[in-house]
Amino acid sequence: MADANGIDGPNGHVDGGKEFTLKQEPVENLRPLRVVVVGAGFSGIAAAIRIPEKLRNIDLTVYEKNERVGGVWWLNKYPGVACDIPSHSYQYSFAPNPNWSNLYAPGSEIQQYLEDVAEKFGANRFIKTNHQVDHCQWDDDSKLWKIQVKNLVSGETIHDAANILVTARGQLNEISWPKIPGLDTFQGPKMHSGAWDTSYDFTNKKIAVIGNGSSAIQIIPSLQKVPGTTISCFFRSPTWISSAFGDQGMIQLGLDPKDTSFSPTQRASFEADPTSYLAFRKVFEDGGNLIHDSTLRGTAMQTTIQSAFRSAMSDVLASRPDLIRTLIPTFSPGCRRLTPGKGFLESLMCPNVSVHYTPIQCITPTGITLSPSDDEPRTSIEADILICATGFNVSSPPPFPVLGRNNTPLSQRWTPLPESYLSLAVDGFPNYLMMFGPNSAIGFGSLTKILEAETDYVVRIIRKLQKEGYSSIEPKRERVKDFTEYVDAYFKGTVYTEECKSWYRKGDKIVGLWPGSTLHALEALRSPRWEDWVYESGDDDGSGNALRWLGNGWSTTQTDGDPSWYINPDEIEIPFGKKPEENPRYKARPWSY
């Protein structure tokens, strides 16, 4: 009889199965696989570097719908667009840039950095720009994703297929227009912050700006300075304006936080002395990671920063008690995404700027009509141009159909809310991996390092499929449920679930942020828990032997590599003297399996 695992006899054959035969391949099993990545922003570029670097026999294509790489930094071209955290912390760890012109680099500079990194590390070999993915469907018979792509230059439709599909679209690329009656009737130009018309001349224009998130906070001070402009701002909720995230770091380094530009001499010094530049970077990395306590309700740090922000905002707005009353929130800092907003509060007090908190009733052909209110002397505001700084559809399915097992749409699986396993995958969608998916952004700390960790995780999954002969992998349904339960429990004690309007959430659930700190995410993603996944074998000789991947007893290093690789200096970790436990590397970060 078979045992509890269905194994019969000393040779480990499944009942009725064939006799086991060796797989005539070396143990590495470098079988060819086709991988398609969608999107060439921070995540897609990282994938186009790490996948060919670490894997072999991978046929890789990265499809990007825009004409250039860069993702959100290619799309966002509005005036004032810049990094709102220290740029030296908003870069790849493997490509530190000593030449940022400012602590808060302009968007065009970040875009150029991404293009330079893609070129330097060969990512462009695999990236096809102007290629828009329109449809993805899992074929359970062939164990392939069938992908329909449109060449936006030629109009040609391409039918592709891949063993693994990776979406690296990011969360800030599908623009969200406000749902306001009459929006389509406006006769003047309509412009979204994520689709800016750089040719438009704002001089002497009456401008209506809807929204007061991070984009609006950068747009309004820039447009206020344009000659002859009159700006009407429409805000639906209060928002905290924080001190600049790098202020304390600048002070710690003996620099003036009011002067965040870097001279050519300073930049040349960073480039000439990498050790000094690393020390400089670590000040800002440490600072971003050590303020995690401010995201927890009732902590001393949260109380301190709330008091400091309120005092600073009140000081700037002292002559405008109406703005103090309407703009300073009752919810804690961090509930909405914090933005430093240099010059924002000052611009609201300028004579050519008006602020309206009364709800918009409708948009007319010539402007905006407000709901009747005792606080609003005007109900009709004329505008020559309408600017919608209303954000993006975040933590949502791609704008194209993604059909998993049984032709189930991802949009249906994510109704009413998106669910995932560690933000990377979802049950029912085999070989479908996500970078910067739901619950993968961060309130404080390094987002780019999380994206790198997700890239490494994706590489490990591809390699497991390749090496161990699996045709498909997907997370267990119960593990997806467990992660959702963990996310909900974690955020109950944080400021993110207070009453505020934020792209972090849908209803009362947090769907945009990782449930923990950046360092927590890096550890969680460090070593995959393979027991949380479901596999289908693609390499079965009929015997049912799950270790057939061991191959024919050979290693590729005996034929195509270095047969004594294990004594190469870069492969050896020498114990740390007579007390290996004092190794500073493992004191800085505990070892993991």
JSON list of C-alpha atoms in Angstrom, two decimals, residues 355-533:
[
{"chain": "A", "resi": 355, "resn": "VAL", "atom": "CA", "xyz": [-8.52, 79.33, -1.70]},
{"chain": "A", "resi": 356, "resn": "HIS", "atom": "CA", "xyz": [-11.94, 77.66, -1.74]},
{"chain": "A", "resi": 357, "resn": "TYR", "atom": "CA", "xyz": [-13.02, 74.84, 0.58]},
{"chain": "A", "resi": 358, "resn": "THR", "atom": "CA", "xyz": [-16.69, 74.97, -0.36]},
{"chain": "A", "resi": 359, "resn": "PRO", "atom": "CA", "xyz": [-17.56, 71.80, -2.32]},
{"chain": "A", "resi": 360, "resn": "ILE", "atom": "CA", "xyz": [-17.69, 72.11, -6.10]},
{"chain": "A", "resi": 361, "resn": "GLN", "atom": "CA", "xyz": [-21.26, 71.73, -7.32]},
{"chain": "A", "resi": 362, "resn": "CYS", "atom": "CA", "xyz": [-20.38, 71.48, -11.01]},
{"chain": "A", "resi": 363, "resn": "ILE", "atom": "CA", "xyz": [-18.05, 72.62, -13.75]},
{"chain": "A", "resi": 364, "resn": "THR", "atom": "CA", "xyz": [-19.49, 74.91, -16.38]},
{"chain": "A", "resi": 365, "resn": "PRO", "atom": "CA", "xyz": [-18.24, 75.83, -19.86]},
{"chain": "A", "resi": 366, "resn": "THR", "atom": "CA", "xyz": [-16.55, 78.91, -18.41]},
{"chain": "A", "resi": 367, "resn": "GLY", "atom": "CA", "xyz": [-15.52, 77.90, -14.91]},
{"chain": "A", "resi": 368, "resn": "ILE", "atom": "CA", "xyz": [-16.58, 76.34, -11.63]},
{"chain": "A", "resi": 369, "resn": "THR", "atom": "CA", "xyz": [-19.80, 76.63, -9.65]},
{"chain": "A", "resi": 370, "resn": "LEU", "atom": "CA", "xyz": [-19.63, 76.07, -5.89]},
{"chain": "A", "resi": 371, "resn": "SER", "atom": "CA", "xyz": [-22.33, 74.71, -3.65]},
{"chain": "A", "resi": 372, "resn": "PRO", "atom": "CA", "xyz": [-24.19, 77.46, -1.72]},
{"chain": "A", "resi": 373, "resn": "SER", "atom": "CA", "xyz": [-22.38, 78.31, 1.53]},
{"chain": "A", "resi": 374, "resn": "ASP", "atom": "CA", "xyz": [-22.39, 81.06, 4.11]},
{"chain": "A", "resi": 375, "resn": "ASP", "atom": "CA", "xyz": [-18.58, 80.97, 4.05]},
{"chain": "A", "resi": 376, "resn": "GLU", "atom": "CA", "xyz": [-18.29, 81.52, 0.31]},
{"chain": "A", "resi": 377, "resn": "PRO", "atom": "CA", "xyz": [-19.18, 84.97, -1.04]},
{"chain": "A", "resi": 378, "resn": "ARG", "atom": "CA", "xyz": [-18.87, 83.76, -4.63]},
{"chain": "A", "resi": 379, "resn": "THR", "atom": "CA", "xyz": [-20.52, 80.69, -6.10]},
{"chain": "A", "resi": 380, "resn": "SER", "atom": "CA", "xyz": [-19.22, 81.08, -9.64]},
{"chain": "A", "resi": 381, "resn": "ILE", "atom": "CA", "xyz": [-15.51, 81.35, -10.49]},
{"chain": "A", "resi": 382, "resn": "GLU", "atom": "CA", "xyz": [-14.39, 81.92, -14.06]},
{"chain": "A", "resi": 383, "resn": "ALA", "atom": "CA", "xyz": [-11.36, 80.12, -15.47]},
{"chain": "A", "resi": 384, "resn": "ASP", "atom": "CA", "xyz": [-9.38, 80.09, -18.69]},
{"chain": "A", "resi": 385, "resn": "ILE", "atom": "CA", "xyz": [-7.77, 76.75, -17.90]},
{"chain": "A", "resi": 386, "resn": "LEU", "atom": "CA", "xyz": [-8.62, 73.91, -15.53]},
{"chain": "A", "resi": 387, "resn": "ILE", "atom": "CA", "xyz": [-5.80, 72.02, -13.79]},
{"chain": "A", "resi": 388, "resn": "CYS", "atom": "CA", "xyz": [-6.66, 68.73, -12.09]},
{"chain": "A", "resi": 389, "resn": "ALA", "atom": "CA", "xyz": [-3.98, 67.75, -9.58]},
{"chain": "A", "resi": 390, "resn": "THR", "atom": "CA", "xyz": [-6.15, 64.83, -8.53]},
{"chain": "A", "resi": 391, "resn": "GLY", "atom": "CA", "xyz": [-3.67, 62.00, -8.46]},
{"chain": "A", "resi": 392, "resn": "PHE", "atom": "CA", "xyz": [-3.72, 58.52, -9.89]},
{"chain": "A", "resi": 393, "resn": "ASN", "atom": "CA", "xyz": [-5.66, 55.28, -9.67]},
{"chain": "A", "resi": 394, "resn": "VAL", "atom": "CA", "xyz": [-3.47, 53.44, -7.19]},
{"chain": "A", "resi": 395, "resn": "SER", "atom": "CA", "xyz": [-3.41, 49.82, -6.00]},
{"chain": "A", "resi": 396, "resn": "SER", "atom": "CA", "xyz": [-5.76, 48.96, -8.84]},
{"chain": "A", "resi": 397, "resn": "PRO", "atom": "CA", "xyz": [-5.57, 46.38, -11.63]},
{"chain": "A", "resi": 398, "resn": "PRO", "atom": "CA", "xyz": [-3.73, 47.39, -14.78]},
{"chain": "A", "resi": 399, "resn": "PRO", "atom": "CA", "xyz": [-5.81, 49.40, -17.28]},
{"chain": "A", "resi": 400, "resn": "PHE", "atom": "CA", "xyz": [-5.75, 46.36, -19.58]},
{"chain": "A", "resi": 401, "resn": "PRO", "atom": "CA", "xyz": [-7.49, 43.02, -18.91]},
{"chain": "A", "resi": 402, "resn": "VAL", "atom": "CA", "xyz": [-5.47, 40.46, -16.94]},
{"chain": "A", "resi": 403, "resn": "LEU", "atom": "CA", "xyz": [-7.25, 37.09, -16.95]},
{"chain": "A", "resi": 404, "resn": "GLY", "atom": "CA", "xyz": [-6.03, 34.32, -14.65]},
{"chain": "A", "resi": 405, "resn": "ARG", "atom": "CA", "xyz": [-7.25, 30.77, -14.13]},
{"chain": "A", "resi": 406, "resn": "ASN", "atom": "CA", "xyz": [-10.73, 30.09, -15.51]},
{"chain": "A", "resi": 407, "resn": "ASN", "atom": "CA", "xyz": [-10.53, 33.45, -17.29]},
{"chain": "A", "resi": 408, "resn": "THR", "atom": "CA", "xyz": [-11.06, 35.27, -14.00]},
{"chain": "A", "resi": 409, "resn": "PRO", "atom": "CA", "xyz": [-10.30, 39.00, -14.44]},
{"chain": "A", "resi": 410, "resn": "LEU", "atom": "CA", "xyz": [-7.91, 40.51, -11.93]},
{"chain": "A", "resi": 411, "resn": "SER", "atom": "CA", "xyz": [-10.39, 43.37, -11.60]},
{"chain": "A", "resi": 412, "resn": "GLN", "atom": "CA", "xyz": [-12.96, 40.83, -10.36]},
{"chain": "A", "resi": 413, "resn": "ARG", "atom": "CA", "xyz": [-10.47, 39.17, -8.00]},
{"chain": "A", "resi": 414, "resn": "TRP", "atom": "CA", "xyz": [-9.71, 42.61, -6.58]},
{"chain": "A", "resi": 415, "resn": "THR", "atom": "CA", "xyz": [-13.33, 43.51, -5.93]},
{"chain": "A", "resi": 416, "resn": "PRO", "atom": "CA", "xyz": [-14.00, 45.15, -3.55]},
{"chain": "A", "resi": 417, "resn": "LEU", "atom": "CA", "xyz": [-10.35, 45.51, -2.51]},
{"chain": "A", "resi": 418, "resn": "PRO", "atom": "CA", "xyz": [-6.95, 44.44, -3.88]},
{"chain": "A", "resi": 419, "resn": "GLU", "atom": "CA", "xyz": [-5.34, 41.50, -2.08]},
{"chain": "A", "resi": 420, "resn": "SER", "atom": "CA", "xyz": [-1.89, 40.04, -2.50]},
{"chain": "A", "resi": 421, "resn": "TYR", "atom": "CA", "xyz": [0.82, 37.90, -0.99]},
{"chain": "A", "resi": 422, "resn": "LEU", "atom": "CA", "xyz": [3.51, 40.29, 0.26]},
{"chain": "A", "resi": 423, "resn": "SER", "atom": "CA", "xyz": [2.36, 42.74, -2.45]},
{"chain": "A", "resi": 424, "resn": "LEU", "atom": "CA", "xyz": [4.03, 40.49, -5.06]},
{"chain": "A", "resi": 425, "resn": "ALA", "atom": "CA", "xyz": [1.48, 37.96, -6.26]},
{"chain": "A", "resi": 426, "resn": "VAL", "atom": "CA", "xyz": [-2.15, 36.86, -6.01]},
{"chain": "A", "resi": 427, "resn": "ASP", "atom": "CA", "xyz": [-3.76, 33.43, -5.96]},
{"chain": "A", "resi": 428, "resn": "GLY", "atom": "CA", "xyz": [-5.52, 32.31, -9.14]},
{"chain": "A", "resi": 429, "resn": "PHE", "atom": "CA", "xyz": [-2.95, 34.09, -11.32]},
{"chain": "A", "resi": 430, "resn": "PRO", "atom": "CA", "xyz": [-0.08, 31.66, -11.94]},
{"chain": "A", "resi": 431, "resn": "ASN", "atom": "CA", "xyz": [3.34, 33.03, -12.86]},
{"chain": "A", "resi": 432, "resn": "TYR", "atom": "CA", "xyz": [2.01, 36.57, -12.42]},
{"chain": "A", "resi": 433, "resn": "LEU", "atom": "CA", "xyz": [4.28, 38.79, -10.35]},
{"chain": "A", "resi": 434, "resn": "MET", "atom": "CA", "xyz": [3.92, 42.43, -9.34]},
{"chain": "A", "resi": 435, "resn": "MET", "atom": "CA", "xyz": [6.49, 45.08, -8.56]},
{"chain": "A", "resi": 436, "resn": "PHE", "atom": "CA", "xyz": [5.18, 48.12, -6.68]},
{"chain": "A", "resi": 437, "resn": "GLY", "atom": "CA", "xyz": [1.85, 46.36, -6.33]},
{"chain": "A", "resi": 438, "resn": "PRO", "atom": "CA", "xyz": [-0.74, 46.88, -3.59]},
{"chain": "A", "resi": 439, "resn": "ASN", "atom": "CA", "xyz": [0.70, 47.59, -0.12]},
{"chain": "A", "resi": 440, "resn": "SER", "atom": "CA", "xyz": [4.24, 48.18, -1.34]},
{"chain": "A", "resi": 441, "resn": "ALA", "atom": "CA", "xyz": [4.67, 51.95, -0.99]},
{"chain": "A", "resi": 442, "resn": "ILE", "atom": "CA", "xyz": [6.08, 53.41, 2.20]},
{"chain": "A", "resi": 443, "resn": "GLY", "atom": "CA", "xyz": [5.27, 56.40, 4.41]},
{"chain": "A", "resi": 444, "resn": "PHE", "atom": "CA", "xyz": [8.88, 57.04, 5.47]},
{"chain": "A", "resi": 445, "resn": "GLY", "atom": "CA", "xyz": [12.13, 55.46, 4.39]},
{"chain": "A", "resi": 446, "resn": "SER", "atom": "CA", "xyz": [13.58, 54.30, 1.09]},
{"chain": "A", "resi": 447, "resn": "LEU", "atom": "CA", "xyz": [10.99, 53.26, -1.48]},
{"chain": "A", "resi": 448, "resn": "THR", "atom": "CA", "xyz": [13.65, 52.56, -4.09]},
{"chain": "A", "resi": 449, "resn": "LYS", "atom": "CA", "xyz": [15.33, 49.96, -1.86]},
{"chain": "A", "resi": 450, "resn": "ILE", "atom": "CA", "xyz": [11.99, 48.19, -1.44]},
{"chain": "A", "resi": 451, "resn": "LEU", "atom": "CA", "xyz": [11.66, 48.10, -5.23]},
{"chain": "A", "resi": 452, "resn": "GLU", "atom": "CA", "xyz": [15.13, 46.57, -5.45]},
{"chain": "A", "resi": 453, "resn": "ALA", "atom": "CA", "xyz": [14.13, 43.93, -2.87]},
{"chain": "A", "resi": 454, "resn": "GLU", "atom": "CA", "xyz": [11.02, 43.12, -4.91]},
{"chain": "A", "resi": 455, "resn": "THR", "atom": "CA", "xyz": [13.21, 42.77, -8.00]},
{"chain": "A", "resi": 456, "resn": "ASP", "atom": "CA", "xyz": [15.46, 40.28, -6.20]},
{"chain": "A", "resi": 457, "resn": "TYR", "atom": "CA", "xyz": [12.41, 38.33, -5.03]},
{"chain": "A", "resi": 458, "resn": "VAL", "atom": "CA", "xyz": [11.08, 38.14, -8.59]},
{"chain": "A", "resi": 459, "resn": "VAL", "atom": "CA", "xyz": [14.47, 36.90, -9.78]},
{"chain": "A", "resi": 460, "resn": "ARG", "atom": "CA", "xyz": [14.42, 34.13, -7.14]},
{"chain": "A", "resi": 461, "resn": "ILE", "atom": "CA", "xyz": [10.95, 33.00, -8.20]},
{"chain": "A", "resi": 462, "resn": "ILE", "atom": "CA", "xyz": [11.95, 32.83, -11.86]},
{"chain": "A", "resi": 463, "resn": "ARG", "atom": "CA", "xyz": [15.05, 30.85, -10.93]},
{"chain": "A", "resi": 464, "resn": "LYS", "atom": "CA", "xyz": [13.05, 28.39, -8.81]},
{"chain": "A", "resi": 465, "resn": "LEU", "atom": "CA", "xyz": [10.69, 27.72, -11.70]},
{"chain": "A", "resi": 466, "resn": "GLN", "atom": "CA", "xyz": [13.63, 27.26, -14.03]},
{"chain": "A", "resi": 467, "resn": "LYS", "atom": "CA", "xyz": [15.85, 25.14, -11.81]},
{"chain": "A", "resi": 468, "resn": "GLU", "atom": "CA", "xyz": [13.26, 22.84, -10.29]},
{"chain": "A", "resi": 469, "resn": "GLY", "atom": "CA", "xyz": [11.25, 22.26, -13.44]},
{"chain": "A", "resi": 470, "resn": "TYR", "atom": "CA", "xyz": [7.95, 23.84, -12.40]},
{"chain": "A", "resi": 471, "resn": "SER", "atom": "CA", "xyz": [5.53, 25.05, -15.02]},
{"chain": "A", "resi": 472, "resn": "SER", "atom": "CA", "xyz": [3.64, 27.34, -12.66]},
{"chain": "A", "resi": 473, "resn": "ILE", "atom": "CA", "xyz": [3.76, 28.93, -9.24]},
{"chain": "A", "resi": 474, "resn": "GLU", "atom": "CA", "xyz": [1.20, 31.00, -7.33]},
{"chain": "A", "resi": 475, "resn": "PRO", "atom": "CA", "xyz": [0.66, 31.87, -3.68]},
{"chain": "A", "resi": 476, "resn": "LYS", "atom": "CA", "xyz": [-1.71, 29.76, -1.61]},
{"chain": "A", "resi": 477, "resn": "ARG", "atom": "CA", "xyz": [-5.12, 31.34, -1.12]},
{"chain": "A", "resi": 478, "resn": "GLU", "atom": "CA", "xyz": [-4.83, 31.01, 2.64]},
{"chain": "A", "resi": 479, "resn": "ARG", "atom": "CA", "xyz": [-1.49, 32.89, 2.64]},
{"chain": "A", "resi": 480, "resn": "VAL", "atom": "CA", "xyz": [-3.06, 35.77, 0.68]},
{"chain": "A", "resi": 481, "resn": "LYS", "atom": "CA", "xyz": [-5.83, 35.82, 3.27]},
{"chain": "A", "resi": 482, "resn": "ASP", "atom": "CA", "xyz": [-3.23, 35.76, 6.05]},
{"chain": "A", "resi": 483, "resn": "PHE", "atom": "CA", "xyz": [-1.37, 38.74, 4.58]},
{"chain": "A", "resi": 484, "resn": "THR", "atom": "CA", "xyz": [-4.60, 40.72, 4.23]},
{"chain": "A", "resi": 485, "resn": "GLU", "atom": "CA", "xyz": [-5.40, 39.96, 7.87]},
{"chain": "A", "resi": 486, "resn": "TYR", "atom": "CA", "xyz": [-1.91, 41.03, 8.90]},
{"chain": "A", "resi": 487, "resn": "VAL", "atom": "CA", "xyz": [-2.16, 44.28, 6.93]},
{"chain": "A", "resi": 488, "resn": "ASP", "atom": "CA", "xyz": [-5.48, 45.19, 8.55]},
{"chain": "A", "resi": 489, "resn": "ALA", "atom": "CA", "xyz": [-4.25, 44.37, 12.05]},
{"chain": "A", "resi": 490, "resn": "TYR", "atom": "CA", "xyz": [-1.01, 46.32, 11.65]},
{"chain": "A", "resi": 491, "resn": "PHE", "atom": "CA", "xyz": [-2.60, 49.53, 10.43]},
{"chain": "A", "resi": 492, "resn": "LYS", "atom": "CA", "xyz": [-5.15, 49.69, 13.24]},
{"chain": "A", "resi": 493, "resn": "GLY", "atom": "CA", "xyz": [-2.51, 51.22, 15.49]},
{"chain": "A", "resi": 494, "resn": "THR", "atom": "CA", "xyz": [-1.17, 53.70, 12.95]},
{"chain": "A", "resi": 495, "resn": "VAL", "atom": "CA", "xyz": [-2.04, 57.24, 11.90]},
{"chain": "A", "resi": 496, "resn": "TYR", "atom": "CA", "xyz": [-2.93, 55.98, 8.42]},
{"chain": "A", "resi": 497, "resn": "THR", "atom": "CA", "xyz": [-6.38, 54.77, 9.53]},
{"chain": "A", "resi": 498, "resn": "GLU", "atom": "CA", "xyz": [-7.44, 58.08, 11.05]},
{"chain": "A", "resi": 499, "resn": "GLU", "atom": "CA", "xyz": [-10.15, 60.10, 9.30]},
{"chain": "A", "resi": 500, "resn": "CYS", "atom": "CA", "xyz": [-8.51, 61.66, 6.26]},
{"chain": "A", "resi": 501, "resn": "LYS", "atom": "CA", "xyz": [-8.68, 61.44, 2.48]},
{"chain": "A", "resi": 502, "resn": "SER", "atom": "CA", "xyz": [-5.59, 59.67, 1.16]},
{"chain": "A", "resi": 503, "resn": "TRP", "atom": "CA", "xyz": [-4.47, 57.64, -1.83]},
{"chain": "A", "resi": 504, "resn": "TYR", "atom": "CA", "xyz": [-3.10, 55.15, 0.68]},
{"chain": "A", "resi": 505, "resn": "ARG", "atom": "CA", "xyz": [-6.59, 53.80, 1.35]},
{"chain": "A", "resi": 506, "resn": "LYS", "atom": "CA", "xyz": [-9.83, 52.54, -0.14]},
{"chain": "A", "resi": 507, "resn": "GLY", "atom": "CA", "xyz": [-12.67, 53.02, 2.29]},
{"chain": "A", "resi": 508, "resn": "ASP", "atom": "CA", "xyz": [-11.30, 52.16, 5.72]},
{"chain": "A", "resi": 509, "resn": "LYS", "atom": "CA", "xyz": [-8.60, 49.79, 4.39]},
{"chain": "A", "resi": 510, "resn": "ILE", "atom": "CA", "xyz": [-4.98, 50.70, 3.69]},
{"chain": "A", "resi": 511, "resn": "VAL", "atom": "CA", "xyz": [-4.10, 49.33, 0.25]},
{"chain": "A", "resi": 512, "resn": "GLY", "atom": "CA", "xyz": [-1.14, 51.50, -0.76]},
{"chain": "A", "resi": 513, "resn": "LEU", "atom": "CA", "xyz": [1.41, 51.09, 2.03]},
{"chain": "A", "resi": 514, "resn": "TRP", "atom": "CA", "xyz": [3.61, 48.26, 3.24]},
{"chain": "A", "resi": 515, "resn": "PRO", "atom": "CA", "xyz": [2.50, 47.19, 6.75]},
{"chain": "A", "resi": 516, "resn": "GLY", "atom": "CA", "xyz": [5.69, 48.16, 8.53]},
{"chain": "A", "resi": 517, "resn": "SER", "atom": "CA", "xyz": [8.91, 50.09, 8.04]},
{"chain": "A", "resi": 518, "resn": "THR", "atom": "CA", "xyz": [11.24, 49.96, 5.05]},
{"chain": "A", "resi": 519, "resn": "LEU", "atom": "CA", "xyz": [13.65, 47.79, 7.05]},
{"chain": "A", "resi": 520, "resn": "HIS", "atom": "CA", "xyz": [10.77, 45.48, 7.97]},
{"chain": "A", "resi": 521, "resn": "ALA", "atom": "CA", "xyz": [9.92, 45.10, 4.28]},
{"chain": "A", "resi": 522, "resn": "LEU", "atom": "CA", "xyz": [13.52, 44.35, 3.33]},
{"chain": "A", "resi": 523, "resn": "GLU", "atom": "CA", "xyz": [13.71, 41.55, 5.88]},
{"chain": "A", "resi": 524, "resn": "ALA", "atom": "CA", "xyz": [10.30, 40.12, 4.94]},
{"chain": "A", "resi": 525, "resn": "LEU", "atom": "CA", "xyz": [11.32, 39.98, 1.27]},
{"chain": "A", "resi": 526, "resn": "ARG", "atom": "CA", "xyz": [14.84, 38.74, 1.94]},
{"chain": "A", "resi": 527, "resn": "SER", "atom": "CA", "xyz": [14.30, 34.99, 1.79]},
{"chain": "A", "resi": 528, "resn": "PRO", "atom": "CA", "xyz": [11.18, 33.51, 0.16]},
{"chain": "A", "resi": 529, "resn": "ARG", "atom": "CA", "xyz": [8.99, 31.18, 2.20]},
{"chain": "A", "resi": 530, "resn": "TRP", "atom": "CA", "xyz": [8.55, 28.56, -0.49]},
{"chain": "A", "resi": 531, "resn": "GLU", "atom": "CA", "xyz": [6.00, 26.68, 1.61]},
{"chain": "A", "resi": 532, "resn": "ASP", "atom": "CA", "xyz": [3.56, 29.57, 1.00]},
{"chain": "A", "resi": 533, "resn": "TRP", "atom": "CA", "xyz": [3.36, 28.73, -2.71]}
]
